[in-house]
Each structure stands twice: as C-alpha cells, then as structure tokens.
Amino acid sequence: MADPQQLQSTTDAGNNLPFAIIHRLPNFKFSLSWAEDIVNLIEPSDPLYPIHGPSARVAIDIGPSPIKSEHLDQYPSVECIIGTSAGVDHIDLAECRRRNIRVTSAGGAFSEDGADYAIGLLIDVLRRISASDRYVRAGLWPDKGDYPLGNKLGGKRVGIVGLGNIGSLVAKRLEPFRCTIGYTSRTKKPQVPYQFYSTTLDLANNSDALIVCCALTEKTRHVINHDVMKALGKRGIIVNIGRGALVDEKELVKCLVGNELGGAGLDVFENEPQVPKELMTMDNVVLSPHKAILTPESFEALRELIRENLKAFFSNKPLLCELNLSG
Amino acid sequence: MELKAIGVLMTYPMSSYLEQELDKRFNLFRLWNLPQKNDFFKENSGSIRAVVGNTKVGADRELIDSLPALEIVSSFSVGLDKVDLGHCKEKGIRVTNTPDVLTEDVADLAIGLMLATLRGICECDRYVRGGLWKKGDFKLTTKFSGKKVGIIGLGRIGTAIAKRAEAFNCPISYYSRSQKPESKYKYFPSVVELASDCDILVVACALTEETRHIINRQVIDALGPKGFLINIGRGPHIDEPELVSALIERRIAAAGLDVFENEPHVPEELFGLDNVVLVPHIGSDTVETVKAMADLVVGNLEAHFSKKPLLTPVFID
C-alpha cells in the first residue's frame, strides 16, 4: 500500500517527476514504492490531490478495482490507464475509447501461474487431493480405511475455453500427461496442433473436462451454461480460473447437487467473496479464493511491466500489453 | 485344465473388481476374513498355489513357508518390498507385479502434490470452506513453473515425473545409484548434493535397504527453508520424526506426502500444519488404473496356470 506519509514527502521533495494516480478500492493494498523513481504517486484521498491530481496523465488501476465513467471524470487529464490484472472486464473500455484513453493490462505476467493453477485444480479434482487431505487430517484413515478411488488424468479429453496467453500454456503443460486437447476461441488459431471447435457446446460434447480461461466480455458471460454442462455429462469436470461470471453458477450448483456433473475446481465465483453454500460440503469440488496468480514471482514480473510502461509512456515509446480499443 | 480347483489366497481387500474376477476363475480365499488362521492353513494350505498380495500385505517368509504348494506370487503393485523375493527365488516361486500401468497415475499425483503444496491449493480450499474469505486475507504462494526439480530414482516413475515437469519449464536433475548415460538430465552422485541444488526434491525410487531413510536430517538441511519435499515412494524412505520437526520448525518450506512410515497412521503433529499436504497413499488409486492392474494380476495367474509366458514377470537378482 502506498504510505500517505511517504507520498507527501516525495511530493514535498520538489522533484520534477510526473504524477501518477493510484486508483484502488480501499481494501486493495499494493505497494508501489518501487515506482517512485519514475513517478510521484498520488491518490484522490490525498490532501495534495487537488493540486497535482487534475494534471496527472497516468492512472494505475490496482487489481480489479472498477474504473467507470464517474471515476474518469475525476481524472480529467488521464491519457493512459495502466492495468495490473490479467482481465480488464472491470474497466469501462467503451468509455476509455470515447475519451481517447489508452489501456494496458498485466498481459502475460500472470499467465504461467494461471496455467499452473488450472492444472493443479484439475489434478486435485480428479485425484481428490484436497478431499483426501481433509480425510487424513480428520483422522479417518485408520478407522475408515482406504479413500475412495479417484480418476485418471491420462487419456482424458481436455477442452480449453479461450486459447489466449493462459490457455496456450495450459495446453502445453497438459501434453505430457497424454491428454487429448481441444479448444474453442473466437477464431481458429493457425499453427496450433489442437482440435478447434467453433462453439463451446461442441467442445463440451467432445471433452471430459473443460478449463475456462477466456476473458469476460458481454459475449462470454455465462459461456458455461446449462446446455454446456449437460453436454459435458455426469463425469465431466469444470475448472474455472477466468472469471466467476463465465459460468452460470446457479446451474453449476444445480448440476453438481443433482450429480449431473462429475466435479469442479473453482478459483473464481460470480459474487466473490460469497461462495454458494451447497459447494462447501462437496468432496468432488475444490474451492479457491481467487488466488490463481498470487505468487511473488508473478508480482515481480508485474512490477517490471508497470515500470516499463510508465517509462515508455513518459518517453513516448510504445506501451507493452496495450489493449486494442478500436474494435 | 480346471482353474476352478486352484486355490488362490488374497492377502488384503485391495480391489472389489479384482476379487470378483478372481472369484469367477479360481477358488479364492480371503486371508483377512479368516477367523481361525491356523485351522485354515492346516486344511487348505495344500491347495493354495497362488498368492495375490499388495503393498500392505504381501508374501513374507512365514506365509511362503506355510504354503507348500505355492507356485506364484502375483502382486497387485509395482513395489515388492512386502514380498520376500530372496525366499521366493530359493523356493522357485515365480513373482509378478504390475509395472507401467500405474506409472502415469503416480507421476500425475507427484505433479498434483507439487502444485497443491507450492500453490497452497488444499489450504485455499480449507480457507474458503472455513468461511474465512469474507475476512479478506492476502497471502502469496510460491510459483511452480521454472522451479528446479530434483528426482531421487530415475526409473519409470521418475522419468514420467521429469517429462511432466519439463512442460512447466522446470530444470530437472536426479540422483540414482549410477548415472544414466542416455539421460539428458543433470546427475548428482549424492542425495545431499541433489537436495542443495534443487527447489523441489521428489522421492521416486524403490524401497530397499540402501534407500531406507534416504531423506535424513542432513538431506533436509541441504534442501533448506525454501525447499519442498514430495514423497510418492514409500514411507520409510523418509526419517519421519526428522521431517515432522523440520516442518514444525519451518526448516523446510513444505512437504507433499502420499506415503508414511506407519500407514494408516500419520503423525498427528502434522494435522494442524498448513505447510504440508497429506494424502492417504492414493498414488495409483484411480478407477481406470486399478482395473488395469487387476487385469494384469489375473492375466499373470492365467498365463502361469496354462503354461504360457507370464505377462509381467519379476526377475530376481
């Protein structure tokens, strides 16, 4: 978290560094002290904000803190928003386009961690790692005997919903596990050795497990709906490391309660931090508090990216991981 | 020949599918169900020509000696540390195991344990189920991709683990009795050297006199407070009290354990720790693999009694 004391002293130091606005929800704490050799950091709550804030040309958006039109009204000179998360569904991109504001994302900084976590959740659900860890810790092994059998990963058909940065790394990691890999995305990717399906339903019909790792947009909201779950079937597994709203959560709960789905590994939920209570007691479900990407290694990569983008912006060089807002 | 007349002794309830398949073909006796073992052996030992054992109850010298008609031990496992191989050889008893079919499962679990341990997946699940998320905590875990993986024992399972870890960009090194000239991975001639050079140490060797407690205090210290230990081998590979105190004192970062010295008993000091993942010896416990293993056990027995070549014989040195 940026320490206000420190902000003030930098500001009072009278350096010639440009200002950058920190935009964050009050509970999102993230220290940016490592950027203070490039910019002076300022928050809207800062007493000096009325002096320096209105002329700041850059805003750094911490995590998934929403940026809407009314926020942008408070940042009249901002030309560039530096995002710090992989997804950007919390930023009003249409409004940014209208105001000619450029937007960057965290791009690939978190991709490896996201992909690793997806595989971790998939193996956990299939092999019942978290559930059997609970069994051992509860002291049940000596009394109740061997834990019920899990399922094999080898030979499974795994469908990847969204073959972007993270999806491609998921596919690469799955290869030596002898899985058959399919995917769906807006367009078929040339030079990709995996089977392409033009719809998620089609992919689900040909998969034993789905890994959801696409961006959340108006078109992908509830991309995993009742029909997709039905197509995946009784033994099918859903892993979601994208965004909660990619999955119709009510339907998911219904299918799991009714044994119409085999299991799920969920890092994200529709209404975080609320998790449907029906899931809390299921042994075929692994629940995780939106942590797929939270490692020090990822943050180091993110810090580098933000520093590079701040330097690039103020020296009129091309930005890294800039979103194409023209579409 | 009439297989139904052949007595087969199963030592432990390892798979209901296997019991059913053996029942169909042979005269099956269940050792764990016998009320009067002495009477049973007096009456039936002459007709029992095969033992089906596993990693919990195999065929020790005493069992072998009490079955004078024994011809074959068909083990429902890859590891044979519960079978007295020397004694079998001496008495001309053939031994089979179930290699290969469980390699993938054990390697998958090893990677699953690495991910669960480094990324704190089980801890995350406990945290959500415990209703703690609403209180909002912010704890980082350790990245897996790119970590240096050191493998003890580069046999079938060790090689399968290496292949999987490579897809996560992990540099691989290994220790084994002798260097494998065909391997592209970095070789260390001692476990201590391997442990000091890697981030994640995986035990994937067979349990023998030499490998008992191959993970001792010295190795744990070499692995150090940022090191992770994964055991999908056998419990006695690790000096368990040493590991327990290292985990409590955070002298190693964390451990993922599928096997324990005194199964099904797990040291209770571990139950409250968040830097350990504990699973109940489920290395090859999948519906698909258990079926494949059972089919091999039955197939070996059928081959033996119809005088055909064994499917997966064990050659005893």
XYZ file of C-alpha atoms in Angstrom:
644
model
C 0.000 0.000 0.000
C 1.261 3.439 -0.775
C 2.006 5.108 2.513
C 0.482 8.649 2.552
C 3.377 9.855 4.684
C 5.783 8.731 2.056
C 3.694 10.263 -0.738
C 3.761 13.621 0.926
C 7.481 13.604 1.491
C 8.116 12.713 -2.148
C 5.798 15.471 -3.248
C 7.456 17.937 -0.925
C 10.836 16.883 -2.162
C 10.130 19.075 -5.161
C 11.411 16.629 -7.729
C 10.488 17.002 -11.347
C 8.904 13.583 -11.724
C 5.444 13.434 -13.281
C 2.423 12.396 -11.212
C 0.525 9.135 -11.464
C -2.843 8.492 -9.816
C -3.320 5.309 -7.812
C -6.862 4.080 -8.385
C -7.931 1.390 -5.960
C -10.714 0.042 -3.817
C -9.939 0.811 -0.163
C -9.279 -2.869 0.643
C -6.850 -3.439 -2.236
C -3.444 -2.897 -0.793
C -0.480 -2.999 -3.099
C 2.741 -1.142 -2.504
C 4.026 0.874 -5.441
C 7.043 2.340 -3.681
C 9.253 0.714 -6.320
C 7.843 3.111 -8.924
C 8.786 6.254 -7.041
C 11.948 6.823 -9.016
C 9.762 7.239 -12.131
C 6.628 8.978 -10.866
C 5.165 10.737 -7.864
C 2.229 8.664 -6.684
C -0.969 10.330 -5.581
C -4.399 9.129 -4.507
C -7.713 11.030 -4.725
C -7.900 10.974 -0.909
C -4.525 12.698 -0.630
C -4.654 16.315 0.695
C -2.434 17.416 -2.188
C -4.616 15.722 -4.807
C -6.460 18.962 -5.765
C -3.099 20.500 -6.631
C -1.409 17.655 -8.517
C -4.150 15.143 -9.357
C -6.075 17.020 -12.039
C -2.996 17.341 -14.217
C -1.853 13.698 -13.841
C -1.674 11.955 -17.223
C -1.494 8.372 -15.961
C -3.630 6.281 -13.601
C -2.559 2.914 -12.239
C -5.530 0.644 -11.575
C -4.842 -1.716 -8.684
C -6.136 -5.269 -9.194
C -9.769 -5.486 -10.296
C -10.759 -2.032 -8.902
C -13.575 -0.858 -11.202
C -12.995 2.209 -13.374
C -16.222 3.767 -14.584
C -17.165 6.999 -16.259
C -17.569 8.819 -12.935
C -14.040 7.885 -11.931
C -12.681 9.153 -15.211
C -14.477 12.458 -14.559
C -12.211 12.866 -11.536
C -9.124 12.236 -13.644
C -9.549 14.913 -16.341
C -6.001 14.769 -17.746
C -5.532 10.990 -17.727
C -4.458 9.658 -21.136
C -3.424 6.183 -20.064
C -4.659 3.599 -17.575
C -2.122 1.023 -16.510
C -3.995 -2.101 -15.507
C -2.450 -4.534 -13.041
C -4.635 -7.583 -13.630
C -4.834 -10.079 -16.456
C -8.549 -9.472 -17.095
C -9.833 -5.943 -17.774
C -13.594 -6.510 -17.528
C -13.688 -4.100 -14.544
C -12.596 -1.159 -16.722
C -15.210 0.619 -18.846
C -13.338 0.193 -22.110
C -16.027 1.826 -24.261
C -15.760 4.952 -22.141
C -11.970 4.868 -22.392
C -12.226 4.622 -26.160
C -14.636 7.569 -26.249
C -12.249 9.663 -24.176
C -9.210 8.516 -26.135
C -7.630 6.901 -23.109
C -5.147 4.102 -23.707
C -5.343 0.976 -21.515
C -2.729 -1.684 -20.748
C -3.203 -4.994 -18.967
C -0.886 -7.205 -16.959
C -0.682 -9.334 -20.080
C 1.435 -12.405 -19.645
C 2.863 -11.544 -16.227
C 0.472 -13.968 -14.546
C -0.007 -16.480 -17.348
C 2.291 -19.210 -16.072
C 0.813 -19.054 -12.596
C -2.700 -19.106 -14.010
C -1.911 -22.126 -16.172
C -0.152 -23.936 -13.308
C -3.129 -23.364 -11.065
C -5.552 -24.674 -13.675
C -3.584 -27.929 -13.890
C -3.353 -28.065 -10.099
C -7.136 -27.743 -9.764
C -7.754 -30.318 -12.498
C -5.476 -32.921 -10.876
C -6.897 -32.087 -7.458
C -10.498 -32.683 -8.592
C -9.650 -35.894 -10.491
C -7.371 -37.372 -7.841
C -9.240 -35.913 -4.833
C -6.150 -34.339 -3.288
C -7.863 -31.689 -1.135
C -10.685 -34.064 -0.176
C -8.326 -36.849 0.868
C -6.084 -34.373 2.702
C -9.198 -33.481 4.715
C -9.812 -37.196 5.292
C -6.306 -37.761 6.651
C -6.376 -34.659 8.859
C -9.721 -35.697 10.322
C -8.018 -38.912 11.462
C -10.360 -41.071 9.365
C -7.774 -43.195 7.542
C -7.127 -45.757 10.338
C -10.840 -46.224 11.053
C -12.491 -45.947 7.681
C -9.735 -47.457 5.551
C -8.689 -46.595 2.034
C -10.057 -43.442 0.466
C -12.459 -43.958 -2.483
C -10.760 -44.168 -5.881
C -10.198 -41.081 -7.976
C -9.929 -40.796 -11.758
C -7.001 -40.881 -14.115
C -5.855 -37.788 -15.996
C -4.035 -39.700 -18.741
C -6.148 -40.227 -21.837
C -8.762 -37.636 -20.868
C -10.088 -35.189 -23.439
C -9.492 -31.706 -22.085
C -11.255 -28.746 -23.706
C -9.792 -25.279 -23.278
C -12.228 -22.390 -23.447
C -10.119 -19.476 -24.684
C -6.705 -20.276 -26.138
C -5.016 -16.998 -25.199
C -1.903 -16.450 -23.064
C -3.062 -18.706 -20.237
C -4.968 -21.226 -22.374
C -1.944 -21.909 -24.572
C 0.242 -22.548 -21.537
C -2.412 -24.881 -20.087
C -2.365 -26.861 -23.346
C 1.429 -27.054 -23.380
C 1.509 -28.323 -19.804
C -1.135 -30.982 -20.476
C 0.712 -32.556 -23.389
C 2.997 -34.928 -21.445
C 0.004 -36.073 -19.378
C -1.187 -37.797 -22.561
C -4.394 -35.775 -22.760
C -6.260 -35.076 -25.989
C -6.531 -31.311 -26.209
C -9.304 -29.352 -27.905
C -10.195 -25.685 -27.730
C -12.649 -23.023 -28.667
C -11.966 -19.340 -29.206
C -13.311 -16.518 -31.327
C -11.247 -17.659 -34.274
C -9.347 -20.809 -35.184
C -5.652 -20.319 -34.461
C -3.388 -21.224 -37.327
C -0.385 -23.402 -36.466
C -1.963 -24.825 -33.351
C -1.884 -28.628 -33.198
C -5.083 -28.910 -31.150
C -8.574 -29.639 -32.453
C -10.649 -26.456 -32.871
C -14.379 -26.371 -32.088
C -16.381 -23.366 -33.199
C -18.715 -23.433 -30.207
C -18.288 -24.177 -26.518
C -21.163 -26.642 -26.757
C -19.358 -28.544 -29.481
C -16.182 -28.550 -27.405
C -18.094 -29.806 -24.342
C -19.621 -32.631 -26.376
C -16.091 -33.805 -27.152
C -14.458 -33.265 -23.755
C -14.170 -34.955 -20.355
C -13.062 -31.730 -18.700
C -13.318 -28.044 -19.575
C -10.804 -25.430 -18.483
C -12.287 -21.949 -18.591
C -9.651 -19.289 -19.127
C -11.100 -16.754 -21.564
C -11.691 -13.071 -20.897
C -15.049 -11.975 -19.532
C -16.968 -9.891 -22.060
C -20.635 -9.418 -22.874
C -20.315 -12.368 -25.267
C -18.641 -14.740 -22.842
C -20.850 -14.105 -19.810
C -22.323 -17.498 -18.835
C -20.474 -19.176 -21.705
C -20.667 -22.262 -19.498
C -24.436 -22.637 -19.308
C -26.871 -25.459 -18.646
C -26.505 -26.951 -22.133
C -22.719 -26.990 -21.938
C -22.856 -28.738 -18.565
C -25.303 -31.294 -19.913
C -23.025 -31.914 -22.888
C -20.038 -32.401 -20.617
C -22.017 -35.014 -18.736
C -22.149 -36.892 -15.452
C -18.408 -37.448 -15.232
C -17.444 -34.100 -16.695
C -15.273 -31.654 -14.800
C -15.226 -27.868 -14.993
C -12.185 -25.861 -13.950
C -12.631 -22.088 -13.841
C -9.660 -19.778 -13.383
C -11.109 -16.999 -15.581
C -13.914 -15.010 -14.012
C -16.886 -16.169 -11.968
C -19.455 -14.825 -14.396
C -18.138 -17.030 -17.222
C -20.047 -19.867 -15.549
C -23.756 -19.836 -14.781
C -23.177 -20.536 -11.118
C -26.784 -21.370 -10.211
C -26.849 -24.012 -12.947
C -23.462 -25.307 -11.866
C -24.667 -25.779 -8.295
C -27.833 -27.478 -9.548
C -25.881 -29.878 -11.776
C -23.424 -30.743 -9.003
C -26.183 -31.272 -6.442
C -28.077 -33.455 -8.932
C -24.952 -35.488 -9.838
C -25.228 -34.333 -13.431
C -21.593 -33.195 -13.367
C -18.540 -35.049 -12.082
C -16.844 -32.218 -10.251
C -15.431 -28.710 -10.366
C -12.295 -26.775 -9.475
C -13.157 -23.128 -8.954
C -10.832 -20.220 -8.286
C -13.461 -17.612 -9.165
C -17.136 -17.086 -8.338
C -19.974 -14.895 -9.557
C -20.356 -12.952 -6.336
C -16.976 -13.020 -4.584
C -16.231 -13.479 -1.749
C -19.592 -15.271 -1.491
C -19.411 -18.951 -2.379
C -22.620 -20.984 -2.793
C -23.052 -22.881 0.463
C -24.055 -26.101 -1.309
C -20.477 -26.366 -2.623
C -18.911 -26.100 0.823
C -19.616 -29.718 1.760
C -18.941 -31.407 -1.591
C -15.908 -33.688 -1.909
C -15.850 -33.520 -5.707
C -15.311 -29.765 -5.662
C -12.158 -27.761 -4.934
C -12.709 -24.163 -3.857
C -10.098 -21.435 -4.014
C -10.334 -17.730 -3.113
C -9.320 -16.127 -6.451
C -5.649 -16.819 -5.899
C -4.561 -18.494 -9.121
C -1.996 -15.840 -9.872
C -0.832 -14.656 -6.497
C 2.840 -15.532 -6.250
C 5.822 -13.259 -5.514
C 7.269 -14.310 -8.874
C 4.184 -13.040 -10.723
C 4.283 -9.767 -8.822
C 7.922 -9.289 -9.703
C 7.033 -9.703 -13.381
C 4.129 -7.287 -12.936
C 6.338 -4.683 -11.219
C 8.741 -4.828 -14.160
C 5.871 -4.444 -16.627
C 4.412 -1.434 -14.810
C 7.822 0.231 -14.567
C 8.474 -0.346 -18.254
C 5.065 1.048 -19.184
C 5.455 4.151 -17.020
C 8.849 4.838 -18.592
C 7.500 4.142 -22.076
C 4.506 6.411 -21.637
C 6.513 9.391 -20.440
C 9.119 8.976 -23.160
C 6.535 8.457 -25.929
C 7.612 4.913 -26.642
C 5.205 2.034 -27.488
C 3.371 0.612 -24.478
C 3.580 -3.063 -23.563
C 0.378 -5.131 -23.390
C -1.708 -2.245 -24.702
C -5.305 -3.195 -25.485
C -6.689 -2.612 -28.926
C -9.741 -0.464 -28.187
C -10.655 0.267 -31.781
C -12.809 -2.862 -32.240
C -7.156 -77.669 -17.083
C -9.682 -76.782 -14.430
C -8.685 -73.403 -12.965
C -11.579 -73.502 -10.518
C -9.784 -76.156 -8.465
C -6.762 -73.930 -7.953
C -6.639 -72.211 -4.580
C -5.672 -68.530 -4.710
C -5.042 -66.669 -1.468
C -5.697 -62.933 -1.478
C -3.974 -61.179 1.429
C -5.857 -57.911 1.687
C -9.076 -56.303 0.340
C -7.297 -54.349 -2.404
C -9.998 -54.137 -5.077
C -13.539 -55.475 -5.254
C -13.222 -55.744 -9.036
C -10.154 -57.967 -8.608
C -11.965 -60.154 -6.061
C -14.837 -60.581 -8.461
C -12.562 -61.503 -11.370
C -10.589 -63.982 -9.241
C -13.789 -65.488 -7.835
C -15.014 -66.144 -11.358
C -11.920 -68.169 -12.268
C -10.318 -69.646 -9.155
C -11.091 -70.974 -5.703
C -10.491 -67.678 -3.894
C -9.617 -67.455 -0.190
C -9.644 -64.109 1.582
C -6.934 -64.008 4.243
C -8.421 -61.006 6.079
C -11.718 -62.858 6.509
C -10.366 -65.968 8.167
C -11.455 -66.407 11.781
C -9.089 -69.310 12.589
C -5.969 -68.889 10.508
C -4.213 -71.964 11.886
C -7.146 -74.253 11.126
C -7.449 -72.729 7.706
C -3.829 -73.377 6.815
C -3.990 -76.932 8.152
C -6.962 -77.631 5.953
C -6.228 -75.660 2.773
C -2.517 -74.947 2.512
C -2.040 -77.905 0.168
C -4.455 -76.494 -2.422
C -3.188 -72.904 -2.454
C -0.901 -72.453 -5.425
C -1.000 -68.678 -5.768
C -0.853 -65.622 -3.508
C -2.213 -62.242 -4.551
C -0.687 -59.574 -2.337
C -0.169 -55.826 -2.370
C 1.911 -53.143 -0.660
C 0.086 -53.580 2.619
C 0.191 -57.363 2.974
C 2.484 -59.202 0.598
C 4.161 -62.578 1.000
C 6.707 -62.768 3.799
C 8.849 -65.781 4.664
C 6.303 -67.071 7.166
C 3.407 -67.027 4.700
C 5.520 -68.581 1.959
C 6.650 -71.375 4.284
C 3.091 -72.122 5.361
C 2.009 -72.770 1.762
C 3.905 -75.845 0.484
C 2.088 -75.872 -2.883
C 2.789 -72.197 -3.613
C 3.987 -71.614 -7.199
C 3.414 -67.917 -7.851
C 3.050 -64.589 -6.070
C 1.149 -62.109 -8.242
C 1.444 -58.714 -6.620
C -1.162 -56.002 -7.130
C 1.578 -53.341 -7.022
C 4.740 -52.224 -8.693
C 6.791 -52.158 -5.484
C 7.680 -55.537 -3.971
C 9.055 -54.526 -0.585
C 6.404 -56.695 1.142
C 7.406 -59.802 -0.824
C 10.403 -61.849 0.354
C 11.985 -62.046 -3.067
C 15.093 -63.935 -1.943
C 12.999 -66.615 -0.362
C 10.787 -66.885 -3.443
C 13.851 -67.358 -5.605
C 15.234 -70.011 -3.300
C 11.994 -71.964 -3.433
C 11.465 -71.482 -7.169
C 8.310 -69.399 -6.689
C 7.582 -67.039 -9.552
C 6.752 -63.404 -8.881
C 4.842 -60.894 -10.985
C 3.983 -57.243 -10.384
C 2.030 -54.547 -12.239
C 4.611 -52.231 -13.762
C 3.872 -49.463 -16.257
C 0.092 -49.337 -15.788
C 0.412 -47.174 -12.695
C 3.364 -45.063 -13.816
C 1.222 -42.272 -15.208
C -1.019 -42.057 -12.158
C 1.850 -41.855 -9.716
C 3.633 -39.245 -11.838
C 0.382 -37.259 -12.162
C -0.052 -37.335 -8.402
C 3.551 -36.194 -7.902
C 2.874 -33.124 -10.065
C -0.500 -32.658 -8.346
C 1.230 -32.700 -4.956
C 3.855 -30.209 -6.148
C 1.143 -27.821 -7.322
C -1.003 -28.366 -4.228
C 1.996 -27.828 -1.949
C 3.653 -24.850 -3.655
C 0.408 -23.093 -4.546
C -1.353 -23.939 -1.274
C -4.418 -25.378 -3.008
C -5.626 -27.550 -0.090
C -5.056 -24.653 2.277
C -7.085 -22.402 -0.038
C -9.906 -24.929 -0.075
C -9.872 -25.137 3.739
C -9.871 -21.354 3.910
C -12.940 -20.994 1.692
C -14.831 -23.831 3.401
C -13.973 -22.313 6.764
C -15.746 -19.099 5.696
C -12.549 -17.059 6.080
C -12.545 -15.441 2.636
C -15.028 -12.759 3.690
C -12.490 -11.556 6.230
C -10.165 -10.904 3.316
C -6.654 -12.194 3.696
C -3.830 -11.694 1.262
C -1.212 -14.387 1.263
C 1.107 -15.163 -1.605
C 2.084 -18.673 -2.556
C 5.090 -19.995 -4.482
C 5.239 -20.219 -8.249
C 5.783 -23.721 -9.660
C 6.803 -23.119 -13.287
C 10.551 -22.864 -13.624
C 11.443 -24.327 -10.219
C 14.377 -26.758 -10.126
C 13.075 -30.294 -9.631
C 15.427 -32.932 -8.206
C 14.331 -36.539 -8.581
C 15.606 -39.424 -6.465
C 15.382 -42.524 -8.636
C 15.108 -42.043 -12.379
C 13.179 -45.226 -13.144
C 9.843 -45.407 -14.947
C 8.030 -43.193 -12.467
C 10.915 -40.753 -12.005
C 11.230 -40.351 -15.770
C 7.487 -39.759 -16.140
C 7.660 -37.062 -13.444
C 10.605 -35.437 -15.243
C 8.733 -35.386 -18.552
C 5.734 -33.675 -16.962
C 7.805 -31.144 -15.002
C 9.653 -30.183 -18.190
C 6.374 -28.884 -19.638
C 6.361 -26.415 -16.730
C 9.871 -25.241 -17.732
C 11.410 -26.860 -14.667
C 15.117 -27.734 -14.944
C 15.478 -31.412 -13.973
C 18.274 -33.139 -12.094
C 18.426 -36.546 -10.482
C 20.210 -38.945 -8.183
C 20.390 -42.677 -8.707
C 22.884 -45.422 -7.893
C 24.633 -44.843 -11.176
C 24.484 -42.156 -13.825
C 22.142 -42.916 -16.747
C 24.235 -42.289 -19.850
C 21.133 -41.917 -22.032
C 19.594 -39.234 -19.806
C 19.831 -35.547 -20.674
C 19.154 -34.526 -17.075
C 21.854 -33.366 -14.687
C 23.195 -36.156 -12.462
C 24.276 -35.778 -8.853
C 26.231 -38.617 -7.239
C 24.716 -37.944 -3.787
C 21.275 -37.056 -2.441
C 22.735 -34.241 -0.331
C 24.212 -32.570 -3.409
C 20.923 -33.003 -5.274
C 18.973 -31.550 -2.339
C 21.202 -28.475 -2.057
C 20.856 -27.765 -5.773
C 17.071 -28.074 -6.220
C 13.885 -26.298 -5.093
C 11.665 -29.390 -5.095
C 13.013 -32.801 -4.095
C 10.906 -35.806 -5.154
C 11.344 -39.336 -3.819
C 10.570 -41.790 -6.629
C 12.911 -44.712 -6.010
C 12.212 -48.256 -4.819
C 12.440 -49.036 -1.127
C 15.496 -51.163 -0.375
C 17.952 -51.482 2.490
C 20.059 -48.705 0.922
C 17.189 -46.297 0.329
C 15.552 -46.618 3.767
C 15.705 -43.141 5.360
C 17.368 -41.768 2.253
C 15.777 -38.487 3.386
C 17.518 -37.837 6.706
C 18.388 -34.751 8.709
C 21.354 -33.955 6.503
C 19.281 -34.048 3.305
C 16.515 -31.975 4.906
C 19.080 -29.356 5.952
C 20.543 -29.331 2.450
C 17.079 -28.755 0.970
C 16.670 -25.811 3.330
C 13.887 -23.417 4.366
C 12.896 -22.618 0.763
C 12.890 -26.234 -0.334
C 9.890 -28.507 -0.906
C 9.818 -32.272 -0.388
C 7.465 -34.627 -2.234
C 7.190 -38.341 -1.401
C 5.290 -40.670 -3.686
C 7.697 -43.564 -2.999
C 7.385 -45.344 0.347
C 7.020 -44.003 3.870
C 10.306 -45.465 5.172
C 12.253 -43.506 2.550
C 11.930 -40.593 4.971
C 13.063 -40.376 8.559
C 9.589 -39.261 9.576
C 10.304 -37.743 13.037
C 13.062 -35.643 11.431
C 10.669 -34.415 8.754
C 7.956 -33.625 11.295
C 10.280 -31.426 13.330
C 11.658 -29.763 10.187
C 8.098 -28.883 9.095
C 7.109 -27.592 12.538
C 10.291 -25.516 12.781
C 9.953 -24.393 9.115
C 13.421 -25.688 8.336
C 11.956 -26.739 5.005
C 9.209 -24.786 3.259
C 6.620 -27.541 2.897
C 6.028 -31.188 2.036
C 3.534 -33.160 -0.037
C 3.232 -36.732 1.230
C 1.382 -39.709 -0.217
C 3.127 -42.291 1.960
C 4.037 -42.635 5.626
C 6.234 -44.838 7.779
C 3.408 -46.411 9.739
C 0.336 -46.349 7.490
C -2.538 -45.786 8.023
C -1.158 -43.804 10.957
C 0.048 -40.305 10.134
C 1.904 -38.274 12.771
C -0.791 -36.182 14.430
C 1.559 -33.214 14.775
C 1.100 -32.729 11.024
C -2.710 -32.410 11.139
C -2.676 -28.751 12.155
C 0.157 -27.601 9.867
C -0.526 -25.523 6.769
C 2.831 -26.335 5.156
C 2.041 -29.951 4.415
C -0.333 -31.818 2.098
C -1.313 -35.270 3.361
C -2.947 -37.849 1.107
C -3.647 -41.473 2.073
C -1.397 -43.491 -0.284
C -3.527 -42.825 -3.355
C -0.636 -42.860 -5.843
C -2.255 -45.314 -8.214
C -5.786 -45.230 -6.822
C -7.853 -44.435 -9.862
C -10.766 -46.410 -11.223
C -9.004 -46.789 -14.567
C -5.640 -47.942 -13.211
C -6.985 -50.266 -10.544
C -8.874 -52.096 -13.284
C -5.772 -52.316 -15.460
C -3.723 -53.613 -12.501
C -6.366 -56.192 -11.594
C -6.480 -57.404 -15.191
C -2.696 -57.870 -15.092
C -2.821 -59.845 -11.830
C -5.477 -62.157 -13.270
C -3.697 -62.351 -16.633
C -0.432 -63.401 -14.972
C -2.169 -66.137 -12.990
C -3.977 -67.432 -16.067
C -0.741 -67.424 -18.043
C 1.109 -69.294 -15.307
C -1.523 -71.996 -14.858
C -1.975 -72.508 -18.583
C 1.831 -72.682 -19.009
C 2.072 -69.580 -21.153
C 4.711 -66.862 -20.721
C 3.998 -64.502 -17.820
C 2.844 -61.015 -18.815
C 4.952 -59.090 -16.301
C 7.410 -61.403 -14.567
C 9.847 -60.069 -11.966
C 13.432 -61.178 -12.455
C 15.066 -61.624 -9.085
C 18.809 -60.839 -8.928
